[in-house]
């Protein structure tokens, strides 16, 4: 994780650099079975594994993580970030998890993605942001398509979660396409 105390803000949310205080809720979400097929996670995490994950995160410059805070309630509702960030190839992979279902469908994922796209293309000078999404995750696919992501292909039976193989779309957005669409986060 190669950044310190960064804050990105819109009307609805604040993205803050992930810190120790975000660990407990993050473990709860990682262990919520309902979320597993959506976030493509196959197993539960123990305290020890979770702690190691955090230590590795701090030491790994290719991973950048933010805690998502909903502004009016002032609560930590999820996490988002980039992994496999390559300065050389100007590319990174995006992920998002809003772990509290009562906050789904209110535009907070959209707001988060706007901020992350601006951060990725403007601040990190990326040329390409890519992601993998389960073909069954309708809300996430619609969110990515609304933001201009292009489906590059399908990775067949790429994950095995809860006794089921899951196909995923590989999607991406290029810097030129992002500039053309002209998406901008809401001002605070
Ligand atoms: C998938 C997820 C990130 C979506 O975030 P969300 O906050 O629930 O979704 P939003 O409210 O931002 O978007 C919902 C809809 O409104 C649209 N939308 C929201 N705000 C918008 C805006 N200002 N302008 C245009 N469209 C907007 C979205 O495209 C989407 O379209 P739909 O109504 O056809 O579904 C979130 O539900 C989540 O974290 N789910 C669990 C984990 C997960 O699936 N993660 C993704 C793994 S790839």
Short mmCIF file of C-alpha atoms and ligand atoms in Angstrom, two decimals:
data_model
loop_
_atom_site.label_atom_id
_atom_site.label_comp_id
_atom_site.label_asym_id
_atom_site.label_seq_id
_atom_site.Cartn_x
_atom_site.Cartn_y
_atom_site.Cartn_z
CA UNK A 1 0.00 0.00 0.00
CA UNK A 2 1.88 3.03 -1.24
CA UNK A 3 0.05 6.04 0.08
CA UNK A 4 -0.55 7.76 3.38
CA UNK A 5 -3.66 9.34 4.84
CA UNK A 6 -5.37 10.20 1.59
CA UNK A 7 -8.99 11.41 1.56
CA UNK A 8 -11.27 11.60 -1.48
CA UNK A 9 -14.65 13.22 -0.95
CA UNK A 10 -18.02 13.59 -2.75
CA UNK A 11 -21.46 14.72 -1.55
CA UNK A 12 -22.30 11.21 -0.36
CA UNK A 13 -19.07 9.49 0.62
CA UNK A 14 -15.52 9.83 1.89
CA UNK A 15 -12.80 7.43 0.79
CA UNK A 16 -10.03 7.20 3.41
CA UNK A 17 -6.80 5.25 3.24
CA UNK A 18 -7.50 1.86 4.82
CA UNK A 19 -6.25 1.61 8.40
CA UNK A 20 -6.19 -0.69 11.39
CA UNK A 21 -9.53 0.60 12.65
CA UNK A 22 -11.22 -0.77 9.50
CA UNK A 23 -10.04 -4.33 10.12
CA UNK A 24 -12.90 -5.62 12.27
CA UNK A 25 -15.73 -4.79 9.87
CA UNK A 26 -13.66 -5.95 6.93
CA UNK A 27 -13.26 -9.36 8.55
CA UNK A 28 -17.01 -9.51 9.19
CA UNK A 29 -17.71 -8.85 5.48
CA UNK A 30 -15.07 -11.38 4.38
CA UNK A 31 -16.93 -13.92 6.51
CA UNK A 32 -20.44 -13.07 5.29
CA UNK A 33 -21.50 -16.02 3.13
CA UNK A 34 -24.05 -14.00 1.14
CA UNK A 35 -21.19 -11.87 -0.21
CA UNK A 36 -18.87 -14.72 -1.23
CA UNK A 37 -20.20 -15.36 -4.78
CA UNK A 38 -20.35 -11.59 -5.39
CA UNK A 39 -16.81 -10.82 -4.29
CA UNK A 40 -15.48 -14.11 -5.68
CA UNK A 41 -14.24 -15.33 -2.31
CA UNK A 42 -14.12 -19.06 -1.65
CA UNK A 43 -13.23 -19.26 2.02
CA UNK A 44 -13.67 -17.75 5.47
CA UNK A 45 -10.83 -15.93 7.22
CA UNK A 46 -9.48 -16.52 10.71
CA UNK A 47 -8.12 -13.71 12.90
CA UNK A 48 -4.60 -14.84 12.07
CA UNK A 49 -5.11 -14.92 8.29
CA UNK A 50 -6.81 -11.54 8.43
CA UNK A 51 -3.95 -9.98 10.40
CA UNK A 52 -1.41 -11.44 7.91
CA UNK A 53 -3.46 -10.06 5.01
CA UNK A 54 -3.18 -6.59 6.59
CA UNK A 55 0.57 -6.90 7.19
CA UNK A 56 1.08 -7.96 3.54
CA UNK A 57 -1.10 -5.09 2.41
CA UNK A 58 1.07 -2.54 4.19
CA UNK A 59 4.19 -3.96 2.55
CA UNK A 60 2.78 -4.29 -0.98
CA UNK A 61 2.96 -1.19 -3.22
CA UNK A 62 0.80 -2.84 -5.89
CA UNK A 63 -2.25 -2.71 -3.59
CA UNK A 64 -4.08 0.51 -2.77
CA UNK A 65 -7.10 0.33 -0.48
CA UNK A 66 -9.65 2.82 0.79
CA UNK A 67 -12.37 2.48 3.41
CA UNK A 68 -15.71 3.83 2.14
CA UNK A 69 -17.51 6.03 4.66
CA UNK A 70 -21.12 7.10 4.11
CA UNK A 71 -21.19 10.78 4.96
CA UNK A 72 -24.55 11.44 6.60
CA UNK A 73 -24.49 8.36 8.86
CA UNK A 74 -20.72 8.64 9.32
CA UNK A 75 -20.22 4.88 9.09
CA UNK A 76 -17.71 2.62 7.40
CA UNK A 77 -19.85 0.74 4.86
CA UNK A 78 -17.28 -0.99 2.66
CA UNK A 79 -13.91 -0.95 0.97
CA UNK A 80 -12.56 -0.33 -2.49
CA UNK A 81 -9.20 -0.32 -4.15
CA UNK A 82 -6.77 -1.26 -6.84
CA UNK A 83 -4.59 -4.35 -6.89
CA UNK A 84 -1.90 -5.39 -9.36
CA UNK A 85 -1.13 -1.70 -9.81
CA UNK A 86 1.62 -1.51 -12.41
CA UNK A 87 3.37 1.82 -12.78
CA UNK A 88 5.28 0.38 -15.73
CA UNK A 89 2.23 -0.67 -17.74
CA UNK A 90 0.00 2.11 -16.33
CA UNK A 91 -2.68 -0.38 -15.40
CA UNK A 92 -4.52 -1.54 -12.27
CA UNK A 93 -7.41 -3.82 -11.31
CA UNK A 94 -10.38 -2.29 -9.53
CA UNK A 95 -12.55 -3.86 -6.81
CA UNK A 96 -15.35 -2.67 -4.56
CA UNK A 97 -17.35 -4.12 -1.70
CA UNK A 98 -20.18 -2.34 0.06
CA UNK A 99 -20.56 -4.80 2.91
CA UNK A 100 -23.75 -3.45 4.48
CA UNK A 101 -26.74 -4.38 2.24
CA UNK A 102 -28.92 -1.51 3.56
CA UNK A 103 -26.54 0.83 1.73
CA UNK A 104 -26.90 -0.92 -1.65
CA UNK A 105 -28.77 0.75 -4.51
CA UNK A 106 -28.39 4.32 -3.23
CA UNK A 107 -25.78 5.48 -5.71
CA UNK A 108 -22.88 4.97 -3.28
CA UNK A 109 -21.17 2.40 -5.51
CA UNK A 110 -21.50 4.81 -8.42
CA UNK A 111 -20.09 7.65 -6.32
CA UNK A 112 -17.18 5.46 -5.17
CA UNK A 113 -16.37 4.39 -8.71
CA UNK A 114 -16.37 8.02 -9.93
CA UNK A 115 -13.78 8.89 -7.30
CA UNK A 116 -11.65 5.84 -8.00
CA UNK A 117 -11.69 6.47 -11.75
CA UNK A 118 -10.56 10.05 -11.28
CA UNK A 119 -7.93 8.98 -8.76
CA UNK A 120 -6.69 6.20 -11.07
CA UNK A 121 -6.60 8.13 -14.33
CA UNK A 122 -5.63 11.57 -12.99
CA UNK A 123 -3.53 10.98 -9.86
CA UNK A 124 -1.95 7.60 -10.67
CA UNK A 125 -1.78 8.40 -14.41
CA UNK A 126 -3.20 4.99 -15.34
CA UNK A 127 -4.02 4.16 -18.93
CA UNK A 128 -6.24 1.17 -18.18
CA UNK A 129 -8.46 0.10 -15.29
CA UNK A 130 -9.71 -3.47 -15.44
CA UNK A 131 -11.82 -5.76 -13.28
CA UNK A 132 -13.42 -9.19 -13.03
CA UNK A 133 -17.11 -9.55 -12.21
CA UNK A 134 -19.33 -12.62 -11.86
CA UNK A 135 -21.72 -12.92 -14.85
CA UNK A 136 -24.50 -13.28 -12.23
CA UNK A 137 -23.74 -9.98 -10.48
CA UNK A 138 -26.28 -7.81 -12.34
CA UNK A 139 -26.05 -4.62 -10.22
CA UNK A 140 -22.24 -4.55 -10.46
CA UNK A 141 -22.25 -5.21 -14.23
CA UNK A 142 -24.80 -2.42 -14.76
CA UNK A 143 -22.70 -0.06 -12.64
CA UNK A 144 -19.56 -0.79 -14.68
CA UNK A 145 -21.39 -0.51 -18.01
CA UNK A 146 -22.91 2.85 -16.97
CA UNK A 147 -19.39 4.08 -16.30
CA UNK A 148 -18.21 3.02 -19.76
CA UNK A 149 -16.47 -0.30 -19.02
CA UNK A 150 -16.09 -2.57 -22.05
CA UNK A 151 -16.45 -6.36 -21.77
CA UNK A 152 -13.22 -7.84 -23.11
CA UNK A 153 -14.25 -11.45 -22.69
CA UNK A 154 -15.53 -14.17 -20.48
CA UNK A 155 -13.35 -16.37 -18.26
CA UNK A 156 -15.20 -19.66 -18.05
CA UNK A 157 -15.59 -21.49 -14.73
CA UNK A 158 -12.86 -19.27 -13.34
CA UNK A 159 -13.83 -19.55 -9.66
CA UNK A 160 -15.22 -22.41 -7.57
CA UNK A 161 -17.39 -21.05 -4.77
CA UNK A 162 -19.92 -22.90 -2.66
CA UNK A 163 -19.87 -26.01 -4.88
CA UNK A 164 -20.41 -24.01 -8.02
CA UNK A 165 -18.14 -22.91 -10.84
CA UNK A 166 -18.53 -19.23 -11.66
CA UNK A 167 -17.96 -17.56 -15.03
CA UNK A 168 -16.66 -13.99 -14.90
CA UNK A 169 -16.50 -11.11 -17.33
CA UNK A 170 -13.19 -9.38 -17.80
CA UNK A 171 -14.02 -5.67 -18.22
CA UNK A 172 -11.88 -2.59 -18.72
CA UNK A 173 -11.95 1.15 -19.24
CA UNK A 174 -9.18 3.02 -21.08
CA UNK A 175 -8.08 6.52 -20.31
CA UNK A 176 -9.19 7.86 -23.73
CA UNK A 177 -12.64 6.37 -23.25
CA UNK A 178 -12.88 7.85 -19.75
CA UNK A 179 -11.90 11.31 -21.04
CA UNK A 180 -14.50 11.02 -23.80
CA UNK A 181 -17.32 10.08 -21.40
CA UNK A 182 -16.44 13.01 -19.12
CA UNK A 183 -17.62 11.46 -15.83
CA UNK A 184 -16.78 13.59 -12.82
CA UNK A 185 -17.44 12.95 -9.14
CA UNK A 186 -20.08 15.15 -7.44
CA UNK A 187 -18.54 18.04 -5.60
CA UNK A 188 -18.68 17.81 -1.79
C1 LIG B 1 -22.16 -3.83 -6.68
C2 LIG B 1 -22.14 -2.59 -5.80
C3 LIG B 1 -20.74 -2.04 -5.72
C4 LIG B 1 -23.04 -1.54 -6.45
O1 LIG B 1 -23.05 -0.41 -5.62
P1 LIG B 1 -24.47 0.22 -5.19
O2 LIG B 1 -24.20 1.41 -4.36
O3 LIG B 1 -25.30 -0.85 -4.56
O4 LIG B 1 -25.08 0.61 -6.58
P2 LIG B 1 -25.55 2.05 -7.05
O5 LIG B 1 -26.70 2.48 -6.20
O6 LIG B 1 -24.41 2.98 -7.14
O7 LIG B 1 -26.04 1.73 -8.47
C5 LIG B 1 -27.29 1.11 -8.61
C6 LIG B 1 -27.88 1.51 -9.90
O8 LIG B 1 -28.02 2.91 -10.07
C7 LIG B 1 -27.18 3.37 -11.14
N1 LIG B 1 -26.69 4.65 -10.69
C8 LIG B 1 -26.51 5.02 -9.41
N2 LIG B 1 -26.17 6.33 -9.35
C9 LIG B 1 -26.13 6.79 -10.61
C10 LIG B 1 -25.88 8.05 -11.19
N3 LIG B 1 -25.60 9.14 -10.43
N4 LIG B 1 -25.92 8.17 -12.54
C11 LIG B 1 -26.20 7.11 -13.29
N5 LIG B 1 -26.49 5.89 -12.81
C12 LIG B 1 -26.46 5.72 -11.48
C13 LIG B 1 -26.22 2.27 -11.31
O9 LIG B 1 -25.61 2.16 -12.55
C14 LIG B 1 -27.12 1.05 -11.05
O10 LIG B 1 -28.04 0.74 -12.08
P3 LIG B 1 -29.32 -0.20 -11.90
O11 LIG B 1 -30.39 0.61 -11.20
O12 LIG B 1 -29.74 -0.51 -13.27
O13 LIG B 1 -28.92 -1.37 -11.05
C15 LIG B 1 -22.66 -2.90 -4.35
O14 LIG B 1 -24.00 -3.26 -4.41
C16 LIG B 1 -21.87 -3.97 -3.64
O15 LIG B 1 -20.80 -3.70 -3.11
N6 LIG B 1 -22.40 -5.21 -3.64
C17 LIG B 1 -21.78 -6.33 -2.94
C18 LIG B 1 -20.36 -6.67 -3.41
C19 LIG B 1 -20.20 -6.66 -4.91
O16 LIG B 1 -21.02 -7.18 -5.64
N7 LIG B 1 -19.10 -6.05 -5.35
C20 LIG B 1 -18.74 -5.98 -6.76
C21 LIG B 1 -17.88 -7.13 -7.12
S1 LIG B 1 -17.36 -7.03 -8.82
#
